[in-house]
PDB file of C-alpha atoms in Angstrom:
ATOM      1  CA  MET A   1      -1.471  -6.067   5.740  1.00  0.00           C
ATOM      2  CA  PHE A   2      -3.138  -9.305   5.672  1.00  0.00           C
ATOM      3  CA  LEU A   3      -4.943  -8.902   3.050  1.00  0.00           C
ATOM      4  CA  VAL A   4      -1.835  -7.187   0.554  1.00  0.00           C
ATOM      5  CA  THR A   5       0.219 -10.070   0.956  1.00  0.00           C
ATOM      6  CA  LEU A   6      -2.307 -12.351   0.586  1.00  0.00           C
ATOM      7  CA  ALA A   7      -3.756 -10.870  -2.907  1.00  0.00           C
ATOM      8  CA  THR A   8       0.014  -9.737  -4.430  1.00  0.00           C
ATOM      9  CA  LEU A   9       1.023 -13.252  -4.200  1.00  0.00           C
ATOM     10  CA  THR A  10      -1.439 -15.371  -5.126  1.00  0.00           C
ATOM     11  CA  PRO A  11      -1.261 -17.736  -7.516  1.00  0.00           C
ATOM     12  CA  LEU A  12      -2.581 -15.903 -11.593  1.00  0.00           C
ATOM     13  CA  ASP A  13      -3.460 -19.498 -12.721  1.00  0.00           C
ATOM     14  CA  GLY A  14      -6.148 -19.572 -13.983  1.00  0.00           C
ATOM     15  CA  ILE A  15      -7.378 -15.248 -13.439  1.00  0.00           C
ATOM     16  CA  PRO A  16      -7.888 -14.079 -16.390  1.00  0.00           C
ATOM     17  CA  PRO A  17      -6.169  -9.963 -17.441  1.00  0.00           C
ATOM     18  CA  ILE A  18      -8.105  -7.740 -16.776  1.00  0.00           C
ATOM     19  CA  GLU A  19      -7.698  -5.755 -20.444  1.00  0.00           C
ATOM     20  CA  ILE A  20      -9.575  -1.513 -19.242  1.00  0.00           C
ATOM     21  CA  GLY A  21      -7.370  -0.346 -22.180  1.00  0.00           C
ATOM     22  CA  PHE A  22      -5.194   1.965 -19.706  1.00  0.00           C
ATOM     23  CA  ASP A  23      -1.614   0.889 -19.544  1.00  0.00           C
ATOM     24  CA  PHE A  24      -0.301   1.263 -16.600  1.00  0.00           C
ATOM     25  CA  VAL A  25      -3.898   0.688 -14.849  1.00  0.00           C
ATOM     26  CA  ASP A  26      -1.656  -1.822 -12.055  1.00  0.00           C
ATOM     27  CA  LYS A  27       0.790   0.717 -11.047  1.00  0.00           C
ATOM     28  CA  ILE A  28      -2.005   2.862  -9.981  1.00  0.00           C
ATOM     29  CA  ILE A  29      -3.710   0.601  -8.606  1.00  0.00           C
ATOM     30  CA  HIS A  30      -0.529  -0.521  -6.816  1.00  0.00           C
ATOM     31  CA  LEU A  31      -0.175   3.424  -5.420  1.00  0.00           C
ATOM     32  CA  ILE A  32      -3.618   3.160  -4.557  1.00  0.00           C
ATOM     33  CA  ILE A  33      -3.434   0.181  -2.122  1.00  0.00           C
ATOM     34  CA  PHE A  34      -0.401   1.154  -0.483  1.00  0.00           C
ATOM     35  CA  LEU A  35      -2.356   4.698  -0.921  1.00  0.00           C
ATOM     36  CA  VAL A  36      -4.516   2.693   1.662  1.00  0.00           C
ATOM     37  CA  LEU A  37      -2.994   0.740   3.526  1.00  0.00           C
ATOM     38  CA  THR A  38      -0.665   4.333   5.069  1.00  0.00           C
ATOM     39  CA  ILE A  39      -3.533   5.524   6.171  1.00  0.00           C
ATOM     40  CA  LEU A  40      -4.785   2.612   7.970  1.00  0.00           C
ATOM     41  CA  SER A  41      -1.285   2.617   9.835  1.00  0.00           C
ATOM     42  CA  TYR A  42      -1.493   5.458  10.262  1.00  0.00           C
ATOM     43  CA  PHE A  43      -5.243   5.518  12.006  1.00  0.00           C
ATOM     44  CA  ALA A  44      -4.460   2.170  13.897  1.00  0.00           C
ATOM     45  CA  TYR A  45      -0.933   2.963  14.842  1.00  0.00           C
ATOM     46  CA  PRO A  46      -1.287   7.197  15.413  1.00  0.00           C
ATOM     47  CA  ASN A  47       1.954   7.293  17.810  1.00  0.00           C
ATOM     48  CA  PHE A  48       4.549   5.714  16.064  1.00  0.00           C
ATOM     49  CA  ASN A  49       7.270   6.552  14.910  1.00  0.00           C
ATOM     50  CA  ARG A  50       6.066   8.327  10.988  1.00  0.00           C
ATOM     51  CA  TRP A  51       9.708   7.214   9.623  1.00  0.00           C
ATOM     52  CA  ILE A  52       9.689   3.655  10.816  1.00  0.00           C
ATOM     53  CA  ASN A  53       6.236   3.781   9.935  1.00  0.00           C
ATOM     54  CA  LEU A  54       7.486   5.017   6.099  1.00  0.00           C
ATOM     55  CA  ALA A  55      10.473   2.900   6.076  1.00  0.00           C
ATOM     56  CA  TRP A  56       8.848  -0.720   6.690  1.00  0.00           C
ATOM     57  CA  LEU A  57       5.663  -0.332   4.021  1.00  0.00           C
ATOM     58  CA  VAL A  58       8.510   1.466   1.530  1.00  0.00           C
ATOM     59  CA  LEU A  59      10.168  -2.707   2.164  1.00  0.00           C
ATOM     60  CA  PHE A  60       6.649  -4.519   2.225  1.00  0.00           C
ATOM     61  CA  GLY A  61       6.292  -3.259  -1.419  1.00  0.00           C
ATOM     62  CA  LEU A  62       9.745  -4.106  -2.259  1.00  0.00           C
ATOM     63  CA  LEU A  63       8.574  -7.868   0.143  1.00  0.00           C
ATOM     64  CA  ILE A  64       5.888  -8.466  -1.922  1.00  0.00           C
ATOM     65  CA  GLU A  65       7.952  -7.906  -5.321  1.00  0.00           C
ATOM     66  CA  VAL A  66      10.593  -9.707  -4.210  1.00  0.00           C
ATOM     67  CA  LEU A  67       8.156 -12.816  -3.376  1.00  0.00           C
ATOM     68  CA  GLN A  68       6.811 -12.843  -6.056  1.00  0.00           C
ATOM     69  CA  HIS A  69      10.140 -13.256  -8.358  1.00  0.00           C
ATOM     70  CA  SER A  70      10.599 -16.238  -5.216  1.00  0.00           C
ATOM     71  CA  LEU A  71       8.460 -18.693  -5.618  1.00  0.00           C
ATOM     72  CA  PRO A  72       5.737 -20.225  -8.100  1.00  0.00           C
ATOM     73  CA  THR A  73       2.737 -17.086  -8.491  1.00  0.00           C
ATOM     74  CA  GLY A  74       2.842 -16.884 -11.689  1.00  0.00           C
ATOM     75  CA  ARG A  75       3.822 -13.763 -10.891  1.00  0.00           C
ATOM     76  CA  SER A  76       7.037 -12.054 -11.209  1.00  0.00           C
ATOM     77  CA  PHE A  77       9.601  -8.859  -9.723  1.00  0.00           C
ATOM     78  CA  ASP A  78       8.372  -5.414 -11.802  1.00  0.00           C
ATOM     79  CA  TRP A  79      10.823  -2.635 -10.382  1.00  0.00           C
ATOM     80  CA  TYR A  80       7.346  -0.545 -11.804  1.00  0.00           C
ATOM     81  CA  ASP A  81       5.056  -1.934  -9.422  1.00  0.00           C
ATOM     82  CA  TRP A  82       7.349  -1.367  -6.120  1.00  0.00           C
ATOM     83  CA  ILE A  83       8.730   2.742  -7.460  1.00  0.00           C
ATOM     84  CA  PHE A  84       3.687   2.555  -7.525  1.00  0.00           C
ATOM     85  CA  ASP A  85       4.247   1.158  -4.361  1.00  0.00           C
ATOM     86  CA  ILE A  86       6.389   4.031  -2.218  1.00  0.00           C
ATOM     87  CA  ILE A  87       4.473   6.698  -4.568  1.00  0.00           C
ATOM     88  CA  GLY A  88       1.500   5.706  -2.838  1.00  0.00           C
ATOM     89  CA  VAL A  89       3.425   5.634   0.711  1.00  0.00           C
ATOM     90  CA  VAL A  90       4.800   8.662   0.239  1.00  0.00           C
ATOM     91  CA  LEU A  91       1.756  10.838  -1.302  1.00  0.00           C
ATOM     92  CA  ALA A  92      -0.055   9.408   1.917  1.00  0.00           C
ATOM     93  CA  PHE A  93       2.635  10.165   4.320  1.00  0.00           C
ATOM     94  CA  ALA A  94       1.876  14.050   2.948  1.00  0.00           C
ATOM     95  CA  VAL A  95      -1.739  14.149   3.501  1.00  0.00           C
ATOM     96  CA  CYS A  96      -1.513  12.037   7.205  1.00  0.00           C
ATOM     97  CA  TYR A  97       1.585  13.851   9.109  1.00  0.00           C
ATOM     98  CA  TYR A  98       1.831  17.129   7.356  1.00  0.00           C
ATOM     99  CA  THR A  99      -1.354  18.589   6.243  1.00  0.00           C
ATOM    100  CA  GLY A 100      -2.862  17.588   9.447  1.00  0.00           C
ATOM    101  CA  LEU A 101      -5.702  16.780   7.045  1.00  0.00           C
ATOM    102  CA  LEU A 102      -6.354  13.413   8.550  1.00  0.00           C
ATOM    103  CA  GLU A 103      -5.955  14.713  12.212  1.00  0.00           C
ATOM    104  CA  GLY A 104      -9.949  16.331  12.470  1.00  0.00           C
ATOM    105  CA  LEU A 105     -11.026  13.076  11.346  1.00  0.00           C
ATOM    106  CA  LYS A 106      -9.281  11.293  14.638  1.00  0.00           C
ATOM    107  CA  LYS A 107     -10.251  13.513  16.806  1.00  0.00           C
ATOM    108  CA  LYS A 108     -14.603  13.237  15.565  1.00  0.00           C
ATOM    109  CA  LEU A 109     -13.549   8.869  14.758  1.00  0.00           C
ATOM    110  CA  ASP A 110     -12.019   9.091  18.479  1.00  0.00           C
ATOM    111  CA  ARG A 111     -15.319  11.643  20.769  1.00  0.00           C
ATOM    112  CA  LEU A 112     -17.777   8.717  18.334  1.00  0.00           C
ATOM    113  CA  PHE A 113     -15.982   5.706  19.683  1.00  0.00           C
ATOM    114  CA  LEU A 114     -15.191   6.320  23.582  1.00  0.00           C
TER     115      LEU A 114
END
């Protein structure tokens, strides 16, 4: 979480924009970051209440956008960034909690490290 906060609040002065040609690259990056962050939180706190975890991660995305607007970072609040943060959280939430896809991996990792 610290790395996400640091990366999203780092001033943009002197950092050249990435020209890839795809208009939504930034949004896809937001989605991927929050998808990975949600999956990591699932593994780090498997017994934590899933709804509180979901709410916290969604609010964390909003907090980042508010801080980007409030701090002199050269960044601004973008509703679409927050929407893609939420999409990443919800996708990971669905994978982690409803499909059970990661349960087998978690059990294997538990056996490996215990």
